[in-house]
Short mmCIF file of C-alpha atoms and ligand atoms in Angstrom, two decimals:
data_model
loop_
_atom_site.label_atom_id
_atom_site.label_comp_id
_atom_site.label_asym_id
_atom_site.label_seq_id
_atom_site.Cartn_x
_atom_site.Cartn_y
_atom_site.Cartn_z
CA MET A 1 69.73 1.26 43.21
CA SER A 2 66.01 0.18 42.65
CA LEU A 3 63.79 3.06 41.37
CA LEU A 4 62.31 2.91 44.72
CA ASP A 5 64.74 4.16 46.24
CA ASP A 6 65.06 7.26 44.41
CA PRO A 7 63.35 10.18 46.41
CA GLU A 8 63.33 12.62 43.87
CA LEU A 9 61.29 10.27 41.40
CA LEU A 10 58.64 9.22 44.02
CA ARG A 11 57.94 12.90 44.67
CA ARG A 12 57.82 13.69 41.36
CA ILE A 13 54.80 10.47 40.67
CA ASP A 14 53.23 10.53 44.08
CA ARG A 15 51.49 13.97 43.27
CA GLY A 16 48.52 13.23 45.31
CA GLY A 17 50.77 12.63 48.41
CA MET A 18 49.37 9.02 48.96
CA GLY A 19 52.71 8.48 50.84
CA ARG A 20 52.14 11.20 53.37
CA VAL A 21 48.63 9.73 53.73
CA LEU A 22 50.06 6.48 54.74
CA GLU A 23 52.77 7.63 56.99
CA ARG A 24 49.91 8.91 59.04
CA TRP A 25 48.02 5.91 59.73
CA PRO A 26 49.07 4.94 63.38
CA GLU A 27 48.14 8.65 64.18
CA ALA A 28 45.05 8.81 62.35
CA LEU A 29 44.02 5.36 64.02
CA LEU A 30 44.01 7.71 67.40
CA ASP A 31 42.22 10.44 65.77
CA ALA A 32 39.42 8.20 64.69
CA LEU A 33 39.17 6.54 68.40
CA ARG A 34 38.56 9.77 69.59
CA ILE A 35 36.24 10.94 67.05
CA GLY A 36 34.27 7.66 67.80
CA GLY A 37 34.80 7.89 71.25
CA ARG A 38 32.71 11.36 71.42
CA LEU A 39 29.50 9.89 69.72
CA ASP A 40 26.49 9.52 71.80
CA VAL A 41 24.40 6.80 70.76
CA SER A 42 22.01 6.81 73.50
CA GLN A 43 19.05 7.50 70.97
CA GLN A 44 19.96 4.19 69.15
CA LYS A 45 19.84 1.94 72.10
CA LYS A 46 17.06 -0.20 70.70
CA ASP A 47 16.69 -3.68 70.82
CA VAL A 48 19.02 -4.31 67.64
CA LYS A 49 19.15 -7.91 66.00
CA ALA A 50 21.30 -7.17 62.94
CA VAL A 51 24.10 -4.95 61.47
CA VAL A 52 23.82 -3.68 57.78
CA TRP A 53 27.03 -1.84 57.03
CA VAL A 54 25.72 0.34 53.68
CA GLY A 55 28.43 1.82 51.55
CA ILE A 56 30.88 1.07 48.32
CA GLY A 57 34.69 0.53 47.47
CA GLY A 58 36.73 2.21 50.22
CA SER A 59 33.83 3.06 52.60
CA ALA A 60 32.51 -0.28 52.45
CA ILE A 61 35.78 -2.91 53.28
CA GLY A 62 35.68 -1.20 56.98
CA GLY A 63 32.37 -3.02 57.14
CA ASP A 64 33.86 -6.69 55.91
CA LEU A 65 37.03 -6.05 57.91
CA VAL A 66 34.73 -5.32 61.09
CA LYS A 67 32.49 -8.28 60.29
CA GLY A 68 35.72 -10.38 59.84
CA TRP A 69 37.31 -9.32 63.06
CA ALA A 70 34.25 -9.61 64.91
CA SER A 71 33.05 -13.22 63.77
CA ASP A 72 34.22 -14.55 67.23
CA ARG A 73 32.43 -12.23 69.43
CA SER A 74 29.54 -10.63 68.15
CA PRO A 75 25.85 -11.77 69.31
CA LEU A 76 24.64 -10.13 65.88
CA PRO A 77 24.89 -10.98 61.99
CA ILE A 78 26.53 -7.87 60.76
CA GLU A 79 26.34 -7.75 56.69
CA VAL A 80 27.57 -5.09 54.34
CA CYS A 81 25.54 -3.87 51.64
CA ARG A 82 27.36 -2.57 48.94
CA ASP A 83 24.09 -1.86 46.42
CA TYR A 84 21.04 0.67 46.16
CA HIS A 85 18.70 -1.29 48.37
CA LEU A 86 18.96 -3.02 51.74
CA PRO A 87 18.20 -6.63 52.29
CA HIS A 88 14.60 -7.28 52.85
CA TYR A 89 14.91 -8.58 56.49
CA ALA A 90 16.31 -5.20 57.40
CA GLY A 91 13.59 -3.27 59.32
CA ARG A 92 12.64 -1.66 62.87
CA ARG A 93 15.42 -4.05 64.77
CA THR A 94 18.31 -3.73 62.25
CA LEU A 95 20.86 -0.87 63.04
CA THR A 96 22.03 0.55 59.84
CA VAL A 97 25.47 2.14 59.57
CA GLY A 98 25.87 4.30 56.40
CA VAL A 99 29.43 4.87 55.62
CA SER A 100 30.12 7.08 52.52
CA TYR A 101 33.53 9.14 52.75
CA SER A 102 32.51 11.56 50.44
CA GLY A 103 28.82 11.48 51.44
CA GLU A 104 27.52 11.36 47.53
CA THR A 105 27.61 8.17 46.59
CA PRO A 106 24.18 7.15 45.51
CA GLU A 107 23.93 3.57 46.22
CA THR A 108 24.71 4.58 49.73
CA LEU A 109 22.37 7.25 49.87
CA ASN A 110 19.66 5.55 48.25
CA ALA A 111 19.82 2.44 50.99
CA PHE A 112 20.20 4.93 53.51
CA LYS A 113 17.13 6.34 52.64
CA GLU A 114 15.38 3.16 52.64
CA ALA A 115 16.73 2.32 56.13
CA LEU A 116 15.40 5.97 57.40
CA GLY A 117 12.12 4.67 56.11
CA ARG A 118 11.81 1.44 57.44
CA GLY A 119 12.40 2.85 61.14
CA GLY A 120 15.46 1.40 62.93
CA PRO A 121 18.38 2.91 64.41
CA VAL A 122 20.55 4.56 61.76
CA ILE A 123 24.53 6.06 62.14
CA GLY A 124 25.64 8.14 59.12
CA VAL A 125 29.59 8.63 58.79
CA SER A 126 31.04 11.00 56.18
CA SER A 127 33.66 13.59 55.68
CA GLY A 128 30.33 15.81 54.79
CA GLY A 129 28.09 16.12 51.92
CA ALA A 130 24.28 14.65 51.21
CA LEU A 131 24.91 12.21 53.48
CA GLU A 132 25.79 14.60 56.69
CA LYS A 133 22.72 16.83 55.18
CA LEU A 134 20.36 13.88 55.15
CA CYS A 135 21.08 12.64 58.85
CA ALA A 136 20.94 16.98 59.69
CA GLN A 137 17.22 16.85 58.26
CA LYS A 138 16.11 13.64 60.00
CA ARG A 139 17.98 14.00 63.32
CA ALA A 140 19.83 10.87 63.12
CA LEU A 141 23.38 10.32 64.36
CA HIS A 142 26.04 11.31 62.13
CA ALA A 143 30.15 11.02 62.49
CA LYS A 144 31.80 13.54 60.34
CA VAL A 145 35.61 12.57 59.72
CA PRO A 146 38.32 14.87 58.49
CA GLY A 147 38.21 15.22 54.61
CA GLY A 148 40.71 15.99 52.22
CA LEU A 149 41.47 12.52 51.69
CA ALA A 150 40.72 9.53 49.03
CA PRO A 151 38.05 7.58 50.69
CA ARG A 152 40.46 4.40 50.56
CA GLY A 153 42.79 6.43 52.54
CA ALA A 154 40.56 6.91 54.96
CA LEU A 155 40.43 3.30 55.91
CA PRO A 156 41.38 4.08 59.89
CA TYR A 157 38.58 6.68 60.16
CA LEU A 158 35.96 4.83 57.94
CA MET A 159 36.56 1.15 59.86
CA VAL A 160 37.57 2.50 63.13
CA VAL A 161 34.58 5.19 63.51
CA PRO A 162 31.60 3.07 62.96
CA LEU A 163 33.44 -0.10 64.97
CA LEU A 164 33.11 2.26 67.83
CA ALA A 165 29.80 2.88 67.57
CA LEU A 166 29.48 -0.80 67.57
CA ALA A 167 31.43 -1.06 70.75
CA LYS A 168 29.29 1.71 72.62
CA LEU A 169 26.06 0.08 71.67
CA GLY A 170 27.67 -2.78 73.52
CA LEU A 171 27.50 -5.16 70.44
CA VAL A 172 31.39 -6.01 70.36
CA GLY A 173 34.13 -5.57 72.99
CA GLY A 174 37.85 -5.25 73.47
CA VAL A 175 37.75 -2.28 70.54
CA GLU A 176 39.99 0.23 72.21
CA GLU A 177 42.74 -2.37 73.60
CA GLU A 178 42.78 -3.55 70.16
CA ILE A 179 42.92 -0.21 68.28
CA LEU A 180 45.85 0.89 70.63
CA ASP A 181 47.61 -2.15 69.90
CA ALA A 182 46.86 -1.35 65.88
CA HIS A 183 48.50 1.73 66.70
CA GLU A 184 51.58 0.48 68.23
CA THR A 185 51.99 -1.86 65.55
CA LEU A 186 51.62 0.07 62.69
CA LYS A 187 53.96 2.65 64.14
CA GLU A 188 56.71 0.01 64.36
CA LEU A 189 55.73 -1.25 60.78
CA ARG A 190 56.03 2.24 59.30
CA GLU A 191 59.70 2.37 60.23
CA ARG A 192 60.12 -0.59 57.89
CA LEU A 193 58.08 0.53 55.17
CA ARG A 194 58.43 3.83 54.53
CA PRO A 195 59.90 5.29 51.63
CA THR A 196 63.45 6.31 53.18
CA VAL A 197 63.91 2.15 53.83
CA PRO A 198 65.96 1.10 50.96
CA THR A 199 64.32 -1.68 48.76
CA PRO A 200 66.72 -4.83 50.26
CA GLN A 201 65.15 -4.13 53.82
CA ASN A 202 61.71 -2.95 53.05
CA GLU A 203 59.13 -5.60 52.40
CA ALA A 204 56.52 -3.57 50.87
CA LYS A 205 58.96 -2.55 48.18
CA ARG A 206 60.11 -6.02 47.71
CA LEU A 207 57.01 -7.35 47.36
CA ALA A 208 56.42 -4.73 44.45
CA LEU A 209 59.08 -5.49 42.69
CA GLY A 210 58.44 -8.88 42.94
CA VAL A 211 54.45 -8.55 41.55
CA ALA A 212 55.23 -6.03 38.99
CA GLY A 213 54.58 -6.76 35.82
CA THR A 214 52.24 -9.76 36.71
CA LEU A 215 48.46 -10.18 37.79
CA PRO A 216 48.54 -10.34 41.62
CA LEU A 217 46.31 -13.16 42.86
CA ILE A 218 45.94 -12.35 46.77
CA TYR A 219 45.01 -15.44 48.69
CA GLY A 220 43.57 -15.01 51.84
CA PHE A 221 41.80 -17.21 54.76
CA ARG A 222 38.65 -16.33 57.32
CA GLU A 223 39.36 -12.70 58.63
CA PHE A 224 42.04 -12.18 56.10
CA THR A 225 39.50 -12.93 53.25
CA PRO A 226 38.29 -9.49 53.35
CA VAL A 227 42.19 -8.10 53.74
CA ALA A 228 43.14 -9.82 50.55
CA TYR A 229 40.19 -8.01 49.02
CA ARG A 230 41.40 -4.91 50.29
CA ILE A 231 44.82 -5.19 49.08
CA LYS A 232 43.38 -6.16 45.47
CA THR A 233 41.23 -3.18 45.44
CA GLN A 234 44.28 -1.24 46.24
CA ILE A 235 46.29 -2.53 43.59
CA ASN A 236 43.37 -1.52 41.23
CA GLU A 237 42.95 1.91 42.50
CA ASN A 238 46.49 3.15 43.70
CA SER A 239 48.55 0.87 40.97
CA LYS A 240 46.02 0.87 38.10
CA THR A 241 46.58 -3.07 37.73
CA LEU A 242 44.34 -5.91 37.42
CA SER A 243 44.39 -8.30 40.68
CA LYS A 244 41.65 -10.61 42.19
CA ALA A 245 41.48 -11.91 45.64
CA GLU A 246 40.37 -15.61 46.81
CA ALA A 247 40.06 -17.42 49.86
CA LEU A 248 40.92 -20.69 51.79
CA PRO A 249 39.67 -23.16 52.19
CA GLU A 250 37.33 -22.51 49.26
CA LEU A 251 39.84 -21.90 46.68
CA GLY A 252 41.34 -25.15 47.55
CA HIS A 253 37.93 -26.62 45.83
CA ASN A 254 37.91 -24.88 42.58
CA GLU A 255 40.72 -22.31 41.76
CA VAL A 256 43.26 -24.54 42.12
CA GLU A 257 42.34 -26.78 39.47
CA GLY A 258 42.60 -23.93 37.20
CA TRP A 259 46.28 -24.08 37.53
CA VAL A 260 46.41 -27.58 36.11
CA GLY A 261 45.41 -26.02 32.47
CA VAL A 262 47.09 -22.40 32.88
CA PRO A 263 48.81 -21.72 29.82
CA LYS A 264 52.38 -21.22 30.28
CA ASP A 265 53.02 -17.61 29.29
CA LEU A 266 50.01 -16.68 31.36
CA ALA A 267 51.27 -18.21 34.47
CA SER A 268 54.47 -16.55 34.44
CA ARG A 269 52.35 -13.32 34.40
CA LEU A 270 50.74 -14.27 37.37
CA SER A 271 52.34 -13.78 40.87
CA VAL A 272 50.30 -15.40 44.05
CA ILE A 273 50.44 -13.75 47.65
CA PHE A 274 49.87 -15.49 50.57
CA LEU A 275 48.37 -14.09 53.44
CA ARG A 276 49.73 -15.44 56.97
CA THR A 277 49.31 -14.68 60.51
CA PRO A 278 51.30 -16.02 64.06
CA THR A 279 47.71 -17.38 65.21
CA GLU A 280 46.48 -19.24 62.23
CA PRO A 281 45.04 -22.31 62.46
CA GLN A 282 47.03 -25.59 61.73
CA GLU A 283 43.98 -26.72 59.43
CA ILE A 284 44.55 -23.65 56.96
CA GLY A 285 48.14 -23.51 57.60
CA VAL A 286 48.36 -27.05 55.87
CA ARG A 287 45.81 -25.81 52.92
CA ILE A 288 48.48 -22.96 52.30
CA ALA A 289 51.35 -25.18 52.42
CA ALA A 290 49.57 -27.59 49.84
CA VAL A 291 48.44 -24.92 47.40
CA LYS A 292 51.92 -23.16 47.65
CA GLU A 293 53.27 -26.11 46.23
CA ILE A 294 51.03 -26.40 43.35
CA VAL A 295 50.98 -22.66 42.62
CA SER A 296 55.07 -22.82 42.92
CA LYS A 297 55.49 -25.57 39.98
CA ARG A 298 53.62 -22.64 37.75
CA THR A 299 55.03 -19.55 38.72
CA LYS A 300 58.19 -18.05 40.50
CA ARG A 301 56.33 -15.07 41.82
CA VAL A 302 54.67 -16.37 44.90
CA PHE A 303 55.09 -14.63 48.25
CA GLU A 304 53.93 -14.19 51.81
CA ILE A 305 52.56 -11.15 53.72
CA ARG A 306 52.86 -11.85 57.27
CA ALA A 307 50.74 -10.22 60.08
CA SER A 308 52.19 -8.86 63.17
CA GLY A 309 50.72 -7.63 66.30
CA ARG A 310 49.46 -9.08 69.22
CA THR A 311 45.53 -8.87 68.51
CA LYS A 312 43.59 -9.74 65.82
CA LEU A 313 42.37 -5.99 64.84
CA ALA A 314 46.23 -5.05 64.65
CA GLN A 315 46.87 -8.37 62.69
CA ILE A 316 44.55 -7.13 60.41
CA LEU A 317 45.71 -3.85 59.91
CA SER A 318 48.91 -4.96 59.89
CA ALA A 319 48.62 -7.12 56.70
CA ILE A 320 46.46 -3.88 54.88
CA PHE A 321 49.03 -1.52 55.84
CA VAL A 322 51.89 -4.00 53.83
CA GLY A 323 49.14 -4.51 50.89
CA ASP A 324 48.65 -0.56 51.11
CA TYR A 325 52.69 0.37 50.80
CA LEU A 326 52.70 -2.60 48.11
CA SER A 327 50.14 -0.80 46.05
CA TYR A 328 51.56 2.72 46.57
CA TYR A 329 55.14 1.15 45.33
CA LEU A 330 53.95 -0.97 42.75
CA ALA A 331 52.06 2.62 41.30
CA LEU A 332 55.66 4.11 41.45
CA LEU A 333 57.08 1.09 39.33
CA ASN A 334 54.01 1.76 37.26
CA ARG A 335 54.89 5.58 36.94
CA VAL A 336 51.42 6.45 37.89
CA ASP A 337 50.23 8.45 40.63
CA PRO A 338 48.68 6.44 43.33
CA THR A 339 45.85 9.06 44.01
CA THR A 340 44.56 10.18 40.52
CA LEU A 341 41.58 8.31 39.27
CA THR A 342 40.62 8.17 35.84
CA ASN A 343 37.74 5.25 35.01
CA ILE A 344 36.07 5.55 38.62
CA PRO A 345 35.42 9.01 38.03
CA LYS A 346 34.36 8.39 34.26
CA VAL A 347 31.74 5.72 35.49
CA LYS A 348 30.24 8.04 38.33
CA ARG A 349 29.87 10.96 35.74
CA LYS A 350 28.28 8.73 32.98
CA VAL A 351 25.87 7.25 35.67
CA SER A 352 25.03 10.91 36.97
CA GLN A 353 24.33 11.84 33.88
CA ARG A 354 21.68 9.44 33.28
CA ARG A 355 19.79 9.86 36.47
C1 F6R B 401 38.62 5.99 46.21
C2 F6R B 401 37.54 4.54 46.48
C3 F6R B 401 36.42 4.28 46.09
C4 F6R B 401 35.27 5.19 46.78
C5 F6R B 401 33.63 4.64 46.26
C6 F6R B 401 32.52 5.14 47.13
O1 F6R B 401 39.25 6.17 47.15
O2 F6R B 401 38.39 4.18 47.30
O3 F6R B 401 36.36 3.38 45.84
O4 F6R B 401 35.07 4.70 48.16
O5 F6R B 401 33.68 4.99 44.94
O6 F6R B 401 32.73 6.73 47.18
P1 F6R B 401 32.45 7.22 49.07
O7 F6R B 401 33.50 6.39 49.66
O8 F6R B 401 32.83 8.53 48.91
O9 F6R B 401 31.07 6.72 49.27
#
């Protein structure tokens, strides 16, 4: 029996309950749809020319995903700002969406204050904290998402609630239909990924066993570029493991060359996961095949995550769901609680002591 099929062990290691959080994702999507649906954006209806999503880590990735998803339909540029300062161009016609799960992240708060100062429309999204207070003080629109989660576990809320705001402002279409499709897709996937599904039938458990003890390289493309990055960050935070994300076609023009000189002992400690989708364009498919052939000569640990679902949003979230479960099982194999963080709070504490 695989370690991952021992329910007692899972309960002992998953002290923070990340498994329960993942189990609830399909319902969280619907909950987020309701919260976003209640937003009154009438005050924000200015002549917006750009959207800047301000956030860090688990509160920023939703912005990358929305940007990738909207790339074939949004008339406006969407930029994600992971820093203390807004880009110079952001002004009265820029909609700033400030997302911080805790509401306490200094980088996000600072950039959000800059947005308030520049006079453009703003929306704050948090589970509370200073961001909520600031929005109340300045009479700015704020969407409150449920508390008590790790920010990275709150992705359904942190992606969908702002996305609903953009939809209500008429900046993107088809949102509700795609969220409902994502809900159905994740519900089906959950049946195949949850801990009670034994390893031979469980794709995420098999992937975790496949990449265990290696540095996983996640290769994405287009709207799956931020999906690759999300999986990398989940492997970092949940599994306490180094990981890297790269994207095609770019990696076929540089990273692939690095495989020529990779020392044998290092190559055997690398694994590669290619992200695939049923709707992937042929020009990407042939590039994946070419790169796969090269890396397969250097490491045996080459895998794929295949997105499922009818719509683009469902496909994006399905690959993330597999990746999140993979990072969860990898944490259990590493015998670390996926929820508890060590170094991230250490950095935050050091920074706050110096302010
Ligand atoms: C923790 C996590 C982190 C946080 C980041 C910013 O689960 O994912 O990447 O998201 O430290 O904090 P918040 O999201 O509270 O603004």
